[in-house]
PDB file of C-alpha atoms in Angstrom:
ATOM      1  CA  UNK A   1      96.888  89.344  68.311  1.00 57.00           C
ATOM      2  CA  UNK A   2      99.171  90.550  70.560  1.00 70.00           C
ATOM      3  CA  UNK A   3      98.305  94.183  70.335  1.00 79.00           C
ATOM      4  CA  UNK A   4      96.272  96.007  73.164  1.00 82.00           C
ATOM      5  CA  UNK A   5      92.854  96.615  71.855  1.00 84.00           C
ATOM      6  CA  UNK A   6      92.560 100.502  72.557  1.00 83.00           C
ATOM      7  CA  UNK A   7      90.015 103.655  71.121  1.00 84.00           C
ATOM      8  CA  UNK A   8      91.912 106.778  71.258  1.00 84.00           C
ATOM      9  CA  UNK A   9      89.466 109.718  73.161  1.00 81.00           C
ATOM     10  CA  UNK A  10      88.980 112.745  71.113  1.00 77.00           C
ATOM     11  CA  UNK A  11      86.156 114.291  73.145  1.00 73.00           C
ATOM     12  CA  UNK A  12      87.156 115.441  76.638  1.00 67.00           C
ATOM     13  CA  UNK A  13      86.584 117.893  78.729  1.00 66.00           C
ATOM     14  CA  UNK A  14      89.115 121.340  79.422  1.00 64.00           C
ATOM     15  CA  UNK A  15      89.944 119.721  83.310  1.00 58.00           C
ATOM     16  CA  UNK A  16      91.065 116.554  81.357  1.00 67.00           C
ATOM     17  CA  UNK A  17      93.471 119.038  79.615  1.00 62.00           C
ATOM     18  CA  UNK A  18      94.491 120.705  82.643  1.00 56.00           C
ATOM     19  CA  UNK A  19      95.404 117.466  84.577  1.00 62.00           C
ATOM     20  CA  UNK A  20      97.475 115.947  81.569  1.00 65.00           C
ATOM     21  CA  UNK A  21      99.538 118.908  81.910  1.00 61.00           C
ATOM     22  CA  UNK A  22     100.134 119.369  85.268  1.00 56.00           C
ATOM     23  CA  UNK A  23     101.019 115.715  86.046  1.00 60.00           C
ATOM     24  CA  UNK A  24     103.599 113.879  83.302  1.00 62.00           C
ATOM     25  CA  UNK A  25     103.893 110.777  85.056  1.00 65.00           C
ATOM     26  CA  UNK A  26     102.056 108.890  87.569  1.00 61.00           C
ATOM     27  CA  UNK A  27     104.551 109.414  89.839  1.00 60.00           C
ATOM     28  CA  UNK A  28     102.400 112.281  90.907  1.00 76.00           C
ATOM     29  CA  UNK A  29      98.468 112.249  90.669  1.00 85.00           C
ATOM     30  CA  UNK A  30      97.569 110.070  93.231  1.00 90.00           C
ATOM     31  CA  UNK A  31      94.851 110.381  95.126  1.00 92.00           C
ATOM     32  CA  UNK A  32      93.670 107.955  98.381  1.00 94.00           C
ATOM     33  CA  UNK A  33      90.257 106.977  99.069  1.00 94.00           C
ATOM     34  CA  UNK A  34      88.724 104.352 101.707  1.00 95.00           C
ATOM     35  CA  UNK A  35      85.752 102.488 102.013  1.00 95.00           C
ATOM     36  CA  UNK A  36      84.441 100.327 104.116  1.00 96.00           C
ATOM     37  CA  UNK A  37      82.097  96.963 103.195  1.00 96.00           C
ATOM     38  CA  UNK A  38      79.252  95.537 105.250  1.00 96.00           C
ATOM     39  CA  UNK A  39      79.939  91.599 104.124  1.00 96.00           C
ATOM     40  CA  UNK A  40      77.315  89.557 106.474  1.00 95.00           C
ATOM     41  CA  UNK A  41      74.799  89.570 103.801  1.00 93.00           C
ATOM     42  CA  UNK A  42      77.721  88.006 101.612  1.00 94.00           C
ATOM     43  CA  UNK A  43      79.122  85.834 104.465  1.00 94.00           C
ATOM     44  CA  UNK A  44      76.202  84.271 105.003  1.00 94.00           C
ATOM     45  CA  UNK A  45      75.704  83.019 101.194  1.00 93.00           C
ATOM     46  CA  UNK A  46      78.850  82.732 100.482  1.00 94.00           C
ATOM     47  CA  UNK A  47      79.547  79.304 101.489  1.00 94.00           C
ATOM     48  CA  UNK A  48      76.604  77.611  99.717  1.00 95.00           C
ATOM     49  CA  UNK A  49      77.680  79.468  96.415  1.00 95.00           C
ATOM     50  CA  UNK A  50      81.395  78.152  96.890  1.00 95.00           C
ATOM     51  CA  UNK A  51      80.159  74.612  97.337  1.00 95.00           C
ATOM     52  CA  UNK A  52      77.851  75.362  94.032  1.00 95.00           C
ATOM     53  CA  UNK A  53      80.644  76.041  92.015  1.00 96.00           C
ATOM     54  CA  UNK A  54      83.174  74.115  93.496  1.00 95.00           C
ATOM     55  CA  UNK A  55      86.105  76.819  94.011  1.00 95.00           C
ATOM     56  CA  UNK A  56      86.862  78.686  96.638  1.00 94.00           C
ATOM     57  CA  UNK A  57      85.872  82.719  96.735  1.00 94.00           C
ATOM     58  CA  UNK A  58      87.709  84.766  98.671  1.00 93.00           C
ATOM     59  CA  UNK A  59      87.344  88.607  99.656  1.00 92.00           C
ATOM     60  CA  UNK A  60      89.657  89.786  96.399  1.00 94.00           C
ATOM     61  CA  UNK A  61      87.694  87.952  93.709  1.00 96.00           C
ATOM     62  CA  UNK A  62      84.596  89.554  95.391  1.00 96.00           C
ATOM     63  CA  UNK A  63      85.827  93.091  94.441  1.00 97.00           C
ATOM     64  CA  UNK A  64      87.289  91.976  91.324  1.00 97.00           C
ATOM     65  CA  UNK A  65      83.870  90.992  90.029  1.00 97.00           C
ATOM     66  CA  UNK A  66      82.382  94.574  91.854  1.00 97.00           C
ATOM     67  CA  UNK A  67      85.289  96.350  90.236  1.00 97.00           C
ATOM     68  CA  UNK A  68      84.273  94.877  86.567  1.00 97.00           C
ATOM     69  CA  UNK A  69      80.844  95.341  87.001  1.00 97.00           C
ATOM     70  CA  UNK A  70      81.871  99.307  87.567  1.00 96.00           C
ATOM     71  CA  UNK A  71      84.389  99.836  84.734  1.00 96.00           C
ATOM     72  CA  UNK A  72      81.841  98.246  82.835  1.00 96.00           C
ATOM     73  CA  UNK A  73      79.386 100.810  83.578  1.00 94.00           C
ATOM     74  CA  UNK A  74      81.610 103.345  83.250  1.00 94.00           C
ATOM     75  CA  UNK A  75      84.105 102.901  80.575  1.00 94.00           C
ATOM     76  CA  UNK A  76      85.316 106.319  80.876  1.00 93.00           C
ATOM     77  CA  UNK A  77      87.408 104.858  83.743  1.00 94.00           C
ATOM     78  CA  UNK A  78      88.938 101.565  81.744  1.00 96.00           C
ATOM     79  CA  UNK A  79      92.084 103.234  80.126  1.00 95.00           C
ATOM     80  CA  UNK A  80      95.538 103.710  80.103  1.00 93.00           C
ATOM     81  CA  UNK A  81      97.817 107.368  79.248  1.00 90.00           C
ATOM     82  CA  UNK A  82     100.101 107.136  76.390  1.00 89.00           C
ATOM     83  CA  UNK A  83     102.131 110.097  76.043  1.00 83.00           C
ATOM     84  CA  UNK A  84      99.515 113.322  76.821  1.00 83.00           C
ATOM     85  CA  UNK A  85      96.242 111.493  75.606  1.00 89.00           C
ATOM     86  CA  UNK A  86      94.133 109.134  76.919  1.00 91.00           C
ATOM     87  CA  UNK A  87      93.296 105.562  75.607  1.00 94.00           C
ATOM     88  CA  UNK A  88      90.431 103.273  76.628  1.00 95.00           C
ATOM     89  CA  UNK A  89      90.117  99.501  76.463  1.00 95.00           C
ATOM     90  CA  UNK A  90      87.715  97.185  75.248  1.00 94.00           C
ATOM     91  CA  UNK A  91      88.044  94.610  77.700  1.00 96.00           C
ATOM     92  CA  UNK A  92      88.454  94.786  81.479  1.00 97.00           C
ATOM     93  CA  UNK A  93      91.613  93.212  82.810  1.00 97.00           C
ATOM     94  CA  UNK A  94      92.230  92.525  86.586  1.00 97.00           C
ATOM     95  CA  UNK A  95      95.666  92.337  87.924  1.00 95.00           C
ATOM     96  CA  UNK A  96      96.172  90.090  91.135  1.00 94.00           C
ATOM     97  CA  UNK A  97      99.266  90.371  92.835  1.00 85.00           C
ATOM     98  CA  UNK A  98     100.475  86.222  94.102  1.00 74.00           C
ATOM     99  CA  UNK A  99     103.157  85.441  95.930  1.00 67.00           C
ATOM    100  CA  UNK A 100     105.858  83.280  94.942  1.00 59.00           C
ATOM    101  CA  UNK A 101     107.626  81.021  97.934  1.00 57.00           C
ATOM    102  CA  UNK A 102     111.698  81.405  97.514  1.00 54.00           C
ATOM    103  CA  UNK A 103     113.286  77.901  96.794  1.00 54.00           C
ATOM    104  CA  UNK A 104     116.362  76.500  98.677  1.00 47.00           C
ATOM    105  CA  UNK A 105     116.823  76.417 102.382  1.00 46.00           C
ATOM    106  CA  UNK A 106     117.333  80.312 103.288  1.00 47.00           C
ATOM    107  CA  UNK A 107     113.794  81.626 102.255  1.00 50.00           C
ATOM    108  CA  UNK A 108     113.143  84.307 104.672  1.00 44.00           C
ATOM    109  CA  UNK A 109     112.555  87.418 102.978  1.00 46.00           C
ATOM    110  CA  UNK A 110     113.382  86.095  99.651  1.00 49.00           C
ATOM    111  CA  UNK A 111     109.787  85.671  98.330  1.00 49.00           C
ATOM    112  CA  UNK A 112     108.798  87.403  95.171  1.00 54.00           C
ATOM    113  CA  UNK A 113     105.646  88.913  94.594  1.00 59.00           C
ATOM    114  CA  UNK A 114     104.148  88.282  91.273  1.00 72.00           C
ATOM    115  CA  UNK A 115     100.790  89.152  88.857  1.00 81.00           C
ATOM    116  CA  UNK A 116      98.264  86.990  87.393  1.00 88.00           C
ATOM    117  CA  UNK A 117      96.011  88.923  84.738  1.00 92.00           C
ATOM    118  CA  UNK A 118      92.236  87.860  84.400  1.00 95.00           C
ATOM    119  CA  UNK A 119      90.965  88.907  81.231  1.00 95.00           C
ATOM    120  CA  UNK A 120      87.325  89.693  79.830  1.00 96.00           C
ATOM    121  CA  UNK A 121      86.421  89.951  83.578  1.00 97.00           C
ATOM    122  CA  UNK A 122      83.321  91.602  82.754  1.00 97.00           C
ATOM    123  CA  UNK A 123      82.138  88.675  81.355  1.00 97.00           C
ATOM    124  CA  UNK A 124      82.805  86.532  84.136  1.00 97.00           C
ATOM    125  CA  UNK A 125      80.854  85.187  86.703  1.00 97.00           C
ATOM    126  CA  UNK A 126      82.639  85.590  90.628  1.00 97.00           C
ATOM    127  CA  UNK A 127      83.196  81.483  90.013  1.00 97.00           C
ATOM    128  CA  UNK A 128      84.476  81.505  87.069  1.00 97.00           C
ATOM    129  CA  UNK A 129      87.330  84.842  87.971  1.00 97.00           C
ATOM    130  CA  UNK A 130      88.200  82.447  90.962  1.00 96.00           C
ATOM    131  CA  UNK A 131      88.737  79.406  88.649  1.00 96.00           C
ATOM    132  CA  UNK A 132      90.411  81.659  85.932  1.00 95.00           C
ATOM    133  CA  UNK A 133      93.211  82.967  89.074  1.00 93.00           C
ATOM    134  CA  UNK A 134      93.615  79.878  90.464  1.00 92.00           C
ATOM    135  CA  UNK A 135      94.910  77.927  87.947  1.00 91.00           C
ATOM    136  CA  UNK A 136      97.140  80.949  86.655  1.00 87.00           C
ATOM    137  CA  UNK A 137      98.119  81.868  90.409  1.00 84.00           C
ATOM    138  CA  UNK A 138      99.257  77.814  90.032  1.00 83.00           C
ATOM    139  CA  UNK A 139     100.839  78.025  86.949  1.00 81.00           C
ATOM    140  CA  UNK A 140     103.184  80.887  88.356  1.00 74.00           C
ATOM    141  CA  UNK A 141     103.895  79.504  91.713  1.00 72.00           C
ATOM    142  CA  UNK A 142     105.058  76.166  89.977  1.00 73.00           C
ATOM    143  CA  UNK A 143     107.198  78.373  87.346  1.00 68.00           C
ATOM    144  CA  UNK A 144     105.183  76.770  84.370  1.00 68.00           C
ATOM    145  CA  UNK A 145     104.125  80.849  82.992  1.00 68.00           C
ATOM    146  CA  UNK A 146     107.604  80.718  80.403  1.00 68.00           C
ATOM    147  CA  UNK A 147     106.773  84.301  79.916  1.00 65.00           C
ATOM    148  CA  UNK A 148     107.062  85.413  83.601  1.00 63.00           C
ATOM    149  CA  UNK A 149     109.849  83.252  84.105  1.00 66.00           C
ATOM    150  CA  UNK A 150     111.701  84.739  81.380  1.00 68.00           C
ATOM    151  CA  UNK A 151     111.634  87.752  82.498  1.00 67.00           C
ATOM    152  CA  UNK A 152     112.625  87.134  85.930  1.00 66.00           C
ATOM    153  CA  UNK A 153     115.623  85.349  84.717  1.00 70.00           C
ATOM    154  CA  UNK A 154     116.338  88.908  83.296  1.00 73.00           C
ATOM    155  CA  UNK A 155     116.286  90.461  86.204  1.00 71.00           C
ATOM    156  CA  UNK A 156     118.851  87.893  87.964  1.00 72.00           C
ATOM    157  CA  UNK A 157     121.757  89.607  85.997  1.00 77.00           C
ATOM    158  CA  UNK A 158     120.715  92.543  85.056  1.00 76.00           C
ATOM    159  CA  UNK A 159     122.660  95.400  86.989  1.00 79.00           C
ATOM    160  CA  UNK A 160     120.846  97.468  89.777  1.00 76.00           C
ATOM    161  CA  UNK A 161     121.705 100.575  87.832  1.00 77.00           C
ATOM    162  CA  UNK A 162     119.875  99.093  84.769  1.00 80.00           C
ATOM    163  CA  UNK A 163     116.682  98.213  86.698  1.00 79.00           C
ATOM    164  CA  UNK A 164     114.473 101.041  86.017  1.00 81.00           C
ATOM    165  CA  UNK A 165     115.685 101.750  82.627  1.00 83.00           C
ATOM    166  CA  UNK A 166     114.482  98.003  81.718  1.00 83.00           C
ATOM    167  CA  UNK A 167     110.860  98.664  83.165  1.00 83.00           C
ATOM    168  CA  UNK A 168     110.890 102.603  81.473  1.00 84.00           C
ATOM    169  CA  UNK A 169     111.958 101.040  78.002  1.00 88.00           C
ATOM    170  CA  UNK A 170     109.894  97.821  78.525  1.00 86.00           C
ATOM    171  CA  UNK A 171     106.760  99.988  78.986  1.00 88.00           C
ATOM    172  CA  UNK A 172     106.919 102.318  76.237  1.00 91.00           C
ATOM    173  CA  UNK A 173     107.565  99.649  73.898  1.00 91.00           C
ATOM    174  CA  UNK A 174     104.450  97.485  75.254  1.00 90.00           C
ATOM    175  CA  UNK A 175     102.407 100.836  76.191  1.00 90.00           C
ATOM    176  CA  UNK A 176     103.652 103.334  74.660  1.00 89.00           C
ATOM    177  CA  UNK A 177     104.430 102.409  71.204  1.00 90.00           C
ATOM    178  CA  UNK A 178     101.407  99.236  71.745  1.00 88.00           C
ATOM    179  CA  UNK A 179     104.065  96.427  70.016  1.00 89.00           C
ATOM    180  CA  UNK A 180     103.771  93.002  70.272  1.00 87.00           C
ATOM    181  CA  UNK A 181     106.550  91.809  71.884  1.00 82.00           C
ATOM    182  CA  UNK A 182     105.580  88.390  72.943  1.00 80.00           C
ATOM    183  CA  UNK A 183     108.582  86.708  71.061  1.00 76.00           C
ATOM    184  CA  UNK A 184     110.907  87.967  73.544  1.00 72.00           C
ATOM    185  CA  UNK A 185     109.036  86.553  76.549  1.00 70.00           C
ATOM    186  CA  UNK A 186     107.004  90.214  77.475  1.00 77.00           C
ATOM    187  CA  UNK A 187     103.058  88.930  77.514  1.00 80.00           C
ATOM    188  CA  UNK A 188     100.281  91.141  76.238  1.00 81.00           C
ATOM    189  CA  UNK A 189      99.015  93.672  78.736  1.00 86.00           C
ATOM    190  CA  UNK A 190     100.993  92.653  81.534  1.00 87.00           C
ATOM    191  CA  UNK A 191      99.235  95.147  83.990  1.00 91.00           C
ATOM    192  CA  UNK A 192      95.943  94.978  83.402  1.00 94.00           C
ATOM    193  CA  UNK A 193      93.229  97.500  83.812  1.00 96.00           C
ATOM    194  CA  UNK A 194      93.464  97.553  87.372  1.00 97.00           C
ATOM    195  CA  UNK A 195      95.614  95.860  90.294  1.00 96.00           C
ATOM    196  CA  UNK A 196      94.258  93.962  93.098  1.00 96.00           C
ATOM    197  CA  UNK A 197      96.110  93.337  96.265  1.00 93.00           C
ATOM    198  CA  UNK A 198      94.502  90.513  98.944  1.00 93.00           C
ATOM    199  CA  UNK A 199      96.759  92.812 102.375  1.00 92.00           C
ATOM    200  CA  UNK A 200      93.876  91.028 104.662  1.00 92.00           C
ATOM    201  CA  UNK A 201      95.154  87.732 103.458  1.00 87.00           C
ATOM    202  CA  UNK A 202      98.274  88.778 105.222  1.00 86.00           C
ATOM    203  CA  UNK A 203      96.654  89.826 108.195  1.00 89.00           C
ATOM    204  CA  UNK A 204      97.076  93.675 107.668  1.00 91.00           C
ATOM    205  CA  UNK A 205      93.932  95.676 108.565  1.00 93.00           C
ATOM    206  CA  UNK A 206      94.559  98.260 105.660  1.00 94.00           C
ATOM    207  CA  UNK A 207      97.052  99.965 103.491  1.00 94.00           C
ATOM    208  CA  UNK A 208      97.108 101.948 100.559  1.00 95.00           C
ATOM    209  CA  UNK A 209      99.470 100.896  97.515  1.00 90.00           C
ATOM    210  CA  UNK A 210     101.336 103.377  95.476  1.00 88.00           C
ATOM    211  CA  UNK A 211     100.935 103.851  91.709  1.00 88.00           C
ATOM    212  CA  UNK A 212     103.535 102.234  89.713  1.00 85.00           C
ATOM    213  CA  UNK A 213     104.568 104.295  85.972  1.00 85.00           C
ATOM    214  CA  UNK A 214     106.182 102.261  84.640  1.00 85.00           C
ATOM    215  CA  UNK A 215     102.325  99.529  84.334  1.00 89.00           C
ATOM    216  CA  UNK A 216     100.091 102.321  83.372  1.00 92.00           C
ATOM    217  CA  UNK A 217      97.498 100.995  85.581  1.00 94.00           C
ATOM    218  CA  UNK A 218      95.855 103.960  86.921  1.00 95.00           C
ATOM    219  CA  UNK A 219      93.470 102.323  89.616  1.00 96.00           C
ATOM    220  CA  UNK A 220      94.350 100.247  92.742  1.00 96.00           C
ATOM    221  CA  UNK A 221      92.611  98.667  95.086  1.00 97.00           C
ATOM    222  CA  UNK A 222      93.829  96.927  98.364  1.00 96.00           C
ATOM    223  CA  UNK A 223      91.458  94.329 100.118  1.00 97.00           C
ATOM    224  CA  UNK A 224      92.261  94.919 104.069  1.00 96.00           C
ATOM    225  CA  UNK A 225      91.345  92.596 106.892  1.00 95.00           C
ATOM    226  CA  UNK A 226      87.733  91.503 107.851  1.00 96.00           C
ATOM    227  CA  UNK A 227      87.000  92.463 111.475  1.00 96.00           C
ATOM    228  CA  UNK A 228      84.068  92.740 113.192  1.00 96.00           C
ATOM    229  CA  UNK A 229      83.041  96.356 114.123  1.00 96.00           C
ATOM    230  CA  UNK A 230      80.016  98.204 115.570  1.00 96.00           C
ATOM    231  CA  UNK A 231      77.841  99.046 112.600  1.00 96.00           C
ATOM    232  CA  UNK A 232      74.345 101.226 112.410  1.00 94.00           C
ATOM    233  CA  UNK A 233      71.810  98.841 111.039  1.00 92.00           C
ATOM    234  CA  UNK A 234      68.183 100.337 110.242  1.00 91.00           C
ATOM    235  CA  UNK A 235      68.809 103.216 113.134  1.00 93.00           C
ATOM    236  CA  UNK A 236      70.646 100.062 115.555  1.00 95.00           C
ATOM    237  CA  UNK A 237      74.062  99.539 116.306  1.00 96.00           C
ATOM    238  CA  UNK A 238      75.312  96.159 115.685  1.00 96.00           C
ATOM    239  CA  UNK A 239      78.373  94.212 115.651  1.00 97.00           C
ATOM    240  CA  UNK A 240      79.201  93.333 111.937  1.00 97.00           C
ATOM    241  CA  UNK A 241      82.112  91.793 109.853  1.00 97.00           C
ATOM    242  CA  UNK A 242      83.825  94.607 107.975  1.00 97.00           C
ATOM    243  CA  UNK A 243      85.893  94.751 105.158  1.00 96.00           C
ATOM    244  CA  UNK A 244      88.383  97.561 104.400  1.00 97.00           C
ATOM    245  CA  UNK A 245      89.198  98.409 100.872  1.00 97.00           C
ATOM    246  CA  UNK A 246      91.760 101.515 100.018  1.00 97.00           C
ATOM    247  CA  UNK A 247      91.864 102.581  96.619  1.00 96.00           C
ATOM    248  CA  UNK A 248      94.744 104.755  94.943  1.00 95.00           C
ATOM    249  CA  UNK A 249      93.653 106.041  91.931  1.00 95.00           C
ATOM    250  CA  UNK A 250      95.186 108.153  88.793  1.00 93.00           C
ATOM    251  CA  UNK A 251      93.975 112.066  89.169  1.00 92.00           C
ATOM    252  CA  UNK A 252      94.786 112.338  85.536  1.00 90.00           C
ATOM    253  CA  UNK A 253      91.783 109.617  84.611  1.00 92.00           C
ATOM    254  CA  UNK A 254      89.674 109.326  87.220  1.00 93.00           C
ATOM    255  CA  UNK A 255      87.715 112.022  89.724  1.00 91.00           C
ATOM    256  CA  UNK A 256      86.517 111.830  92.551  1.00 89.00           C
ATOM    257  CA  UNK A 257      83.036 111.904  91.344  1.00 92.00           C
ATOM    258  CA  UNK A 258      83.968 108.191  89.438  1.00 92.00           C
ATOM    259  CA  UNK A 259      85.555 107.113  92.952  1.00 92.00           C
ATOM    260  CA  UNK A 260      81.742 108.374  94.518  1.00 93.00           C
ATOM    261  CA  UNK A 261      80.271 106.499  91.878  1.00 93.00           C
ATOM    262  CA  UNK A 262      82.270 103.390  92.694  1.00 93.00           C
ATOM    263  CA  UNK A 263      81.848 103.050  96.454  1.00 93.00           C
ATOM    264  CA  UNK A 264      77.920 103.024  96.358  1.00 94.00           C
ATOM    265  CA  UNK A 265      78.009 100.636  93.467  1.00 94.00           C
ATOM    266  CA  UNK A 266      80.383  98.463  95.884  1.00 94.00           C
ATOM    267  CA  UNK A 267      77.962  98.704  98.737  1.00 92.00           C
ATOM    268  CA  UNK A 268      74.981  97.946  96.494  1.00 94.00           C
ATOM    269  CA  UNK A 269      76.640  95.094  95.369  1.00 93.00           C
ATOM    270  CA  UNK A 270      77.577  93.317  98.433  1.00 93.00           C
ATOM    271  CA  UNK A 271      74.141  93.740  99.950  1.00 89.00           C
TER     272      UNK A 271
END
């Protein structure tokens, strides 16, 4: 139960080859994109389908839902490298990143950032993906997730020096290797399929965030600041709300033609 459901690929193509051996980690691949969102026809319904469902939608669940709706599509794109082959997954998983507030008295620059994993997010409404985060971002902030918990308690005395070889050894065992390891406090598929960042929340325009080995999460996208911007509408310029969204992505994986793919899909969606 524990295990990651995953289909090894046996049919790829020669460039899939080619990139596997040029790049050994993900330290490497990564490749930027950026595109931008029209959201007034979402805007303007938004509000009414909040109310509807009684939870509030923000900008990241938006793309979260857009983002399932794509791996879905293409399931090429849903998968994770173990070793020099490539694995895909039968569910999509979304990573969000939430922020923990420090306790005690001297909090400034002491909070930790954190993941909540939504899974089956294909077969999720936007509502219910909002619902499904909030009460996990909830369950973290109040330090009810034992699992997370546990493993930040590692981290308290565990040596600088020792740091990365915890996260190396702690993701070939859980990637790698695909063990079960909940009985010592490491959840199942701690990364997800993809990772999520809400920068606009923080009042950042846009930013791109680095791949991370050690999660095997080969696609991530950052959800910038909306601001209003002159916009071409039906041959007109106009002043609309914009959203920014930067995406990192895996080279090894994912081409530029899936990354193509993905940004009309996006702008379909939100119209």
């Amino acid at each position: 139960m524990g295990k990651i459901n995953l289909t090894k690929v046996t049919d790829t193509s020669p460039f899939r080859k080619i990139a596997m051996g040029t790049w050994k980690t993900a330290k490497d691949p990564s490749v930027y994109g950026y595109v931008e969102i029209d959201m007034k026809p979402v805007l303007e319904k938004l509000p009414e389908y909040s109310q509807k469902h009684d939870v509030k939608i923000t900008p990241a669940h938006l793309v979260g839902k857009a983002t399932a709706h794509c791996m879905k599509q293409r399931p090429e794109i849903n998968g994770l490298i173990r070793g020099s082959r490539i694995y895909l997954r039968d569910e999509v998983a979304l990573f969000y990143q939430v922020n923990i507030p420090a306790d005690g008295d001297d909090k400034v620059g002491k909070a930790t950032l954190a993941g909540a994993v939504v899974h089956d997010a294909e077969k999720m409404s936007t509502a219910q993906i909002a619902q499904t985060l909030k009460d996990k971002a909830s369950s973290v902030r109040k330090g009810k997730d034992k699992e997370l918990k546990k493993n930040m308690d590692v981290f308290k005395w565990l040596p600088w020096w020792m740091s990365s070889f915890y996260l190396n050894m702690a993701s070939w065992l859980l990637y790698g290797l695909n063990l079960d390891l909940t009985w010592m406090g490491m959840p199942k598929d701690p990364f997800g399929s993809v990772m999520i960042t809400n920068v606009g929340s923080l009042g950042i325009d846009v930013a791109w965030a680095p791949l991370c080995p050690y999660t095997r999460v080969p696609l991530l996208l950052t959800v910038g600041a909306i601001t209003e911007k002159p916009w071409i509408v039906d041959g007109e310029v106009e002043v609309r709300p914009i959203m920014p969204i930067a995406v990192t992505f895996d080279h090894r994986l994912i081409d530029g033609i899936h990354a193509a793919q993905m940004a009309k899909t996006f702008k379909e969606l939100f119209s």
